Short mmCIF file of C-alpha atoms in Angstrom, two decimals:
data_model
loop_
_atom_site.label_atom_id
_atom_site.label_comp_id
_atom_site.label_asym_id
_atom_site.label_seq_id
_atom_site.Cartn_x
_atom_site.Cartn_y
_atom_site.Cartn_z
CA UNK L 1 -0.30 -0.35 0.20
CA UNK L 2 3.06 2.46 -0.23
CA UNK L 3 3.18 5.05 -2.08
CA UNK L 4 5.38 3.81 -5.13
CA UNK L 5 4.53 0.63 -5.56
CA UNK L 6 2.49 -0.54 -8.94
CA UNK L 7 1.86 -3.63 -10.79
CA UNK L 8 3.34 -3.80 -14.54
CA UNK L 9 0.38 -3.65 -15.65
CA UNK L 10 -0.41 -0.74 -14.36
CA UNK L 11 2.92 1.14 -14.78
CA UNK L 12 2.42 0.66 -18.74
CA UNK L 13 -1.12 1.04 -18.88
CA UNK L 14 -1.02 4.49 -17.08
CA UNK L 15 2.52 5.18 -18.64
CA UNK L 16 1.72 4.25 -22.33
CA UNK L 17 -2.31 5.28 -22.80
CA UNK L 18 -3.20 7.27 -20.09
CA UNK L 19 -0.10 9.62 -20.85
CA UNK L 20 1.02 9.82 -16.90
CA UNK L 21 4.25 11.23 -18.17
CA UNK L 22 2.61 14.39 -18.83
CA UNK L 23 3.07 16.99 -16.43
CA UNK L 24 -0.37 17.83 -17.13
CA UNK L 25 -1.97 14.19 -16.48
CA UNK L 26 -4.26 14.02 -13.81
CA UNK L 27 -3.30 10.63 -12.89
CA UNK L 28 0.70 10.76 -12.31
CA UNK L 29 3.08 8.37 -12.09
CA UNK L 30 6.02 8.45 -9.52
CA UNK L 31 8.96 6.79 -11.10
CA UNK L 32 11.78 7.89 -8.59
CA UNK L 33 15.29 7.82 -9.44
CA UNK L 34 16.01 4.28 -8.52
CA UNK L 35 13.36 1.89 -9.41
CA UNK L 36 13.31 -1.96 -8.24
CA UNK L 37 11.32 -3.78 -11.05
CA UNK L 38 10.37 -7.65 -9.38
CA UNK L 39 10.14 -10.37 -11.99
CA UNK L 40 12.24 -11.54 -15.12
CA UNK L 41 9.43 -11.66 -18.10
CA UNK L 42 9.09 -9.52 -21.11
CA UNK L 43 6.93 -7.85 -19.08
CA UNK L 44 9.13 -6.89 -16.40
CA UNK L 45 11.84 -5.50 -19.13
CA UNK L 46 9.20 -3.34 -20.47
CA UNK L 47 8.67 -1.86 -17.21
CA UNK L 48 12.42 -1.48 -16.91
CA UNK L 49 13.10 -0.05 -19.78
CA UNK L 50 9.96 2.46 -19.51
CA UNK L 51 11.04 3.38 -16.11
CA UNK L 52 14.57 4.37 -17.70
CA UNK L 53 13.18 6.46 -20.48
CA UNK L 54 10.91 8.34 -17.68
CA UNK L 55 13.60 9.67 -15.81
CA UNK L 56 14.93 6.92 -13.66
CA UNK L 57 18.15 7.06 -12.78
CA UNK L 58 18.86 3.00 -12.06
CA UNK L 59 16.56 0.70 -12.41
CA UNK L 60 16.84 -3.06 -10.95
CA UNK L 61 15.55 -6.30 -12.59
CA UNK L 62 14.88 -8.48 -9.26
CA UNK L 63 14.81 -12.23 -10.17
CA UNK L 64 14.77 -14.93 -7.81
CA UNK L 65 16.69 -17.58 -10.01
CA UNK L 66 19.60 -16.55 -12.40
CA UNK L 67 20.40 -15.15 -15.90
CA UNK L 68 19.56 -18.57 -17.62
CA UNK L 69 16.33 -19.16 -16.31
CA UNK L 70 15.14 -15.89 -17.12
CA UNK L 71 11.68 -16.20 -18.70
CA UNK L 72 11.98 -13.02 -21.08
CA UNK L 73 12.78 -13.34 -24.81
CA UNK L 74 16.76 -13.28 -25.44
CA UNK L 75 16.71 -10.01 -27.68
CA UNK L 76 14.29 -8.72 -24.52
CA UNK L 77 17.14 -9.59 -21.81
CA UNK L 78 19.74 -8.15 -24.13
CA UNK L 79 17.94 -4.66 -25.44
CA UNK L 80 17.53 -4.09 -21.28
CA UNK L 81 21.19 -4.88 -20.93
CA UNK L 82 22.40 -2.51 -23.91
CA UNK L 83 20.49 0.19 -22.34
CA UNK L 84 21.85 0.18 -18.77
CA UNK L 85 19.72 -1.58 -16.81
CA UNK L 86 21.17 -3.73 -13.61
CA UNK L 87 20.24 -7.64 -13.24
CA UNK L 88 20.20 -8.58 -9.97
CA UNK L 89 19.63 -12.36 -10.26
CA UNK L 90 19.54 -14.70 -7.51
CA UNK L 91 17.82 -12.09 -5.30
CA UNK L 92 14.36 -12.14 -3.85
CA UNK L 93 12.63 -9.43 -2.33
CA UNK L 94 10.84 -10.52 1.13
CA UNK L 95 9.84 -6.71 2.15
CA UNK L 96 8.82 -3.21 1.19
CA UNK L 97 10.20 -0.34 3.75
CA UNK L 98 8.74 2.77 3.28
CA UNK L 99 8.92 6.26 5.30
CA UNK L 100 7.07 8.33 7.77
CA UNK L 101 5.48 9.20 5.08
CA UNK L 102 3.99 6.64 3.01
CA UNK L 103 6.69 6.74 0.12
CA UNK L 104 8.84 3.87 -0.60
CA UNK L 105 11.97 3.91 1.11
CA UNK L 106 14.05 0.39 0.00
CA UNK L 107 13.17 -3.34 -0.37
CA UNK L 108 14.69 -5.93 1.68
CA UNK L 109 15.43 -8.76 -0.39
CA UNK L 110 17.58 -11.74 0.66
CA UNK L 111 20.04 -13.97 -1.78
CA UNK L 112 19.15 -16.64 -3.46
CA UNK L 113 21.00 -20.04 -4.87
CA UNK L 114 19.36 -22.83 -7.16
CA UNK L 115 18.61 -26.67 -6.41
CA UNK L 116 16.86 -29.33 -7.89
CA UNK L 117 14.75 -28.92 -10.41
CA UNK L 118 10.78 -28.39 -8.93
CA UNK L 119 7.58 -29.01 -11.10
CA UNK L 120 8.57 -26.24 -13.81
CA UNK L 121 11.78 -27.53 -14.94
CA UNK L 122 13.57 -25.23 -13.53
CA UNK L 123 16.25 -25.31 -10.91
CA UNK L 124 14.56 -24.37 -7.63
CA UNK L 125 15.79 -21.04 -5.73
CA UNK L 126 16.47 -21.88 -2.06
CA UNK L 127 17.16 -18.85 0.06
CA UNK L 128 20.94 -18.47 1.37
CA UNK L 129 20.74 -18.28 5.44
CA UNK L 130 21.91 -14.50 6.81
CA UNK L 131 22.07 -13.08 3.53
CA UNK L 132 19.00 -10.13 3.87
CA UNK L 133 20.13 -6.56 3.10
CA UNK L 134 18.03 -3.84 1.96
CA UNK L 135 18.16 -2.45 -1.74
CA UNK L 136 17.75 1.51 -1.66
CA UNK L 137 15.07 2.06 -3.89
CA UNK L 138 11.98 4.80 -4.15
CA UNK L 139 9.76 3.09 -6.77
CA UNK L 140 8.73 -0.81 -6.94
CA UNK L 141 7.30 -2.31 -10.09
CA UNK L 142 5.87 -5.95 -9.28
CA UNK L 143 5.62 -7.97 -12.16
CA UNK L 144 5.35 -11.32 -11.41
CA UNK L 145 2.57 -12.96 -13.89
CA UNK L 146 -1.10 -12.48 -14.24
CA UNK L 147 -2.72 -12.82 -10.54
CA UNK L 148 -5.43 -11.24 -8.83
CA UNK L 149 -4.67 -7.82 -7.36
CA UNK L 150 -3.83 -8.36 -3.24
CA UNK L 151 -5.77 -5.40 -2.78
CA UNK L 152 -9.04 -6.90 -3.44
CA UNK L 153 -9.13 -9.66 -1.30
CA UNK L 154 -7.09 -7.45 1.23
CA UNK L 155 -9.72 -4.81 1.36
CA UNK L 156 -12.75 -6.89 1.34
CA UNK L 157 -14.24 -8.63 4.58
CA UNK L 158 -15.60 -11.57 3.58
CA UNK L 159 -14.80 -12.14 0.10
CA UNK L 160 -14.13 -15.77 -0.45
CA UNK L 161 -10.82 -16.30 -2.35
CA UNK L 162 -9.01 -20.04 -3.63
CA UNK L 163 -5.26 -20.08 -2.34
CA UNK L 164 -3.92 -17.98 -5.26
CA UNK L 165 -5.84 -15.15 -4.59
CA UNK L 166 -8.73 -15.77 -7.10
CA UNK L 167 -12.26 -14.86 -6.30
CA UNK L 168 -14.29 -18.01 -5.45
CA UNK L 169 -17.62 -17.66 -7.46
CA UNK L 170 -20.81 -20.35 -8.32
CA UNK L 171 -22.08 -20.81 -11.27
CA UNK L 172 -24.05 -18.09 -12.31
CA UNK L 173 -20.30 -15.99 -10.96
CA UNK L 174 -22.21 -14.23 -7.82
CA UNK L 175 -19.02 -14.10 -5.11
CA UNK L 176 -19.67 -14.37 -1.52
CA UNK L 177 -21.00 -11.29 -1.55
CA UNK L 178 -24.63 -10.69 -2.11
CA UNK L 179 -25.08 -9.14 -5.67
CA UNK L 180 -21.07 -8.86 -6.70
CA UNK L 181 -20.07 -10.97 -9.50
CA UNK L 182 -17.01 -11.75 -10.53
CA UNK L 183 -14.93 -13.09 -13.69
CA UNK L 184 -12.31 -13.30 -16.17
CA UNK L 185 -8.43 -13.85 -14.77
CA UNK L 186 -9.21 -12.62 -11.51
CA UNK L 187 -11.28 -15.86 -10.91
CA UNK L 188 -9.53 -18.25 -13.09
CA UNK L 189 -6.20 -17.03 -13.63
CA UNK L 190 -4.49 -16.16 -16.28
CA UNK L 191 -6.53 -17.49 -19.11
CA UNK L 192 -7.95 -16.39 -23.09
CA UNK L 193 -9.66 -13.26 -23.47
CA UNK L 194 -12.31 -15.44 -24.70
CA UNK L 195 -13.07 -16.65 -21.53
CA UNK L 196 -13.21 -13.67 -19.87
CA UNK L 197 -15.67 -12.52 -22.43
CA UNK L 198 -17.76 -15.43 -21.79
CA UNK L 199 -17.65 -14.75 -18.23
CA UNK L 200 -18.67 -10.84 -18.54
CA UNK L 201 -21.94 -12.37 -20.51
CA UNK L 202 -22.88 -15.15 -17.74
CA UNK L 203 -22.56 -11.83 -15.31
CA UNK L 204 -24.35 -9.90 -17.45
CA UNK L 205 -27.36 -12.65 -17.38
CA UNK L 206 -27.39 -13.36 -14.10
CA UNK L 207 -27.31 -9.98 -12.91
CA UNK L 208 -30.20 -9.45 -15.57
CA UNK L 209 -32.36 -12.51 -13.91
CA UNK L 210 -31.41 -11.37 -10.38
CA UNK L 211 -33.04 -7.47 -10.76
CA UNK L 212 -36.10 -8.92 -13.04
CA UNK L 213 -37.12 -11.62 -10.06
#
């Protein structure tokens, strides 16, 4: 909840579609001078390079595995390196620290080492004991894949979610809250646009039926 923490989707959407970089923007973004992008995919590379273009002096890619395990395309990684992005691999964030005004001040990280392959086939990262350290940053961009925004469950008492944070709905798309419906990736996790559109139509049909009673 600190000022200066973004999801990569929000950061990129506001930067590109909402023109948050303009001084007249009604939805400005706080890029900061030292930015940490958590993740190693193509979206993480986009966010890191965008932050650099938006005025950041130092941008880190913080990734818990090694360079060989980065899921981003090789070209994306090479371009990021060419632009001066700093790769802090085998590093895992455990806490974001704020100052007295509620702004990001640093990120506590631990060093990792690679063990045996996990279910995905990639070597499993293991924390090095006693390796905790603080990385001074004033902006953190989370790029960890398509998962529901944790603020939804954290700020909605009584909303039932599954172990991955997905909202639990019944066959009509109704959540555990009366008259509140949900669908799309927030329910199923990363899926297709077609499934999300189908969930939207189901929700609309269910709402219409509920209001018609």
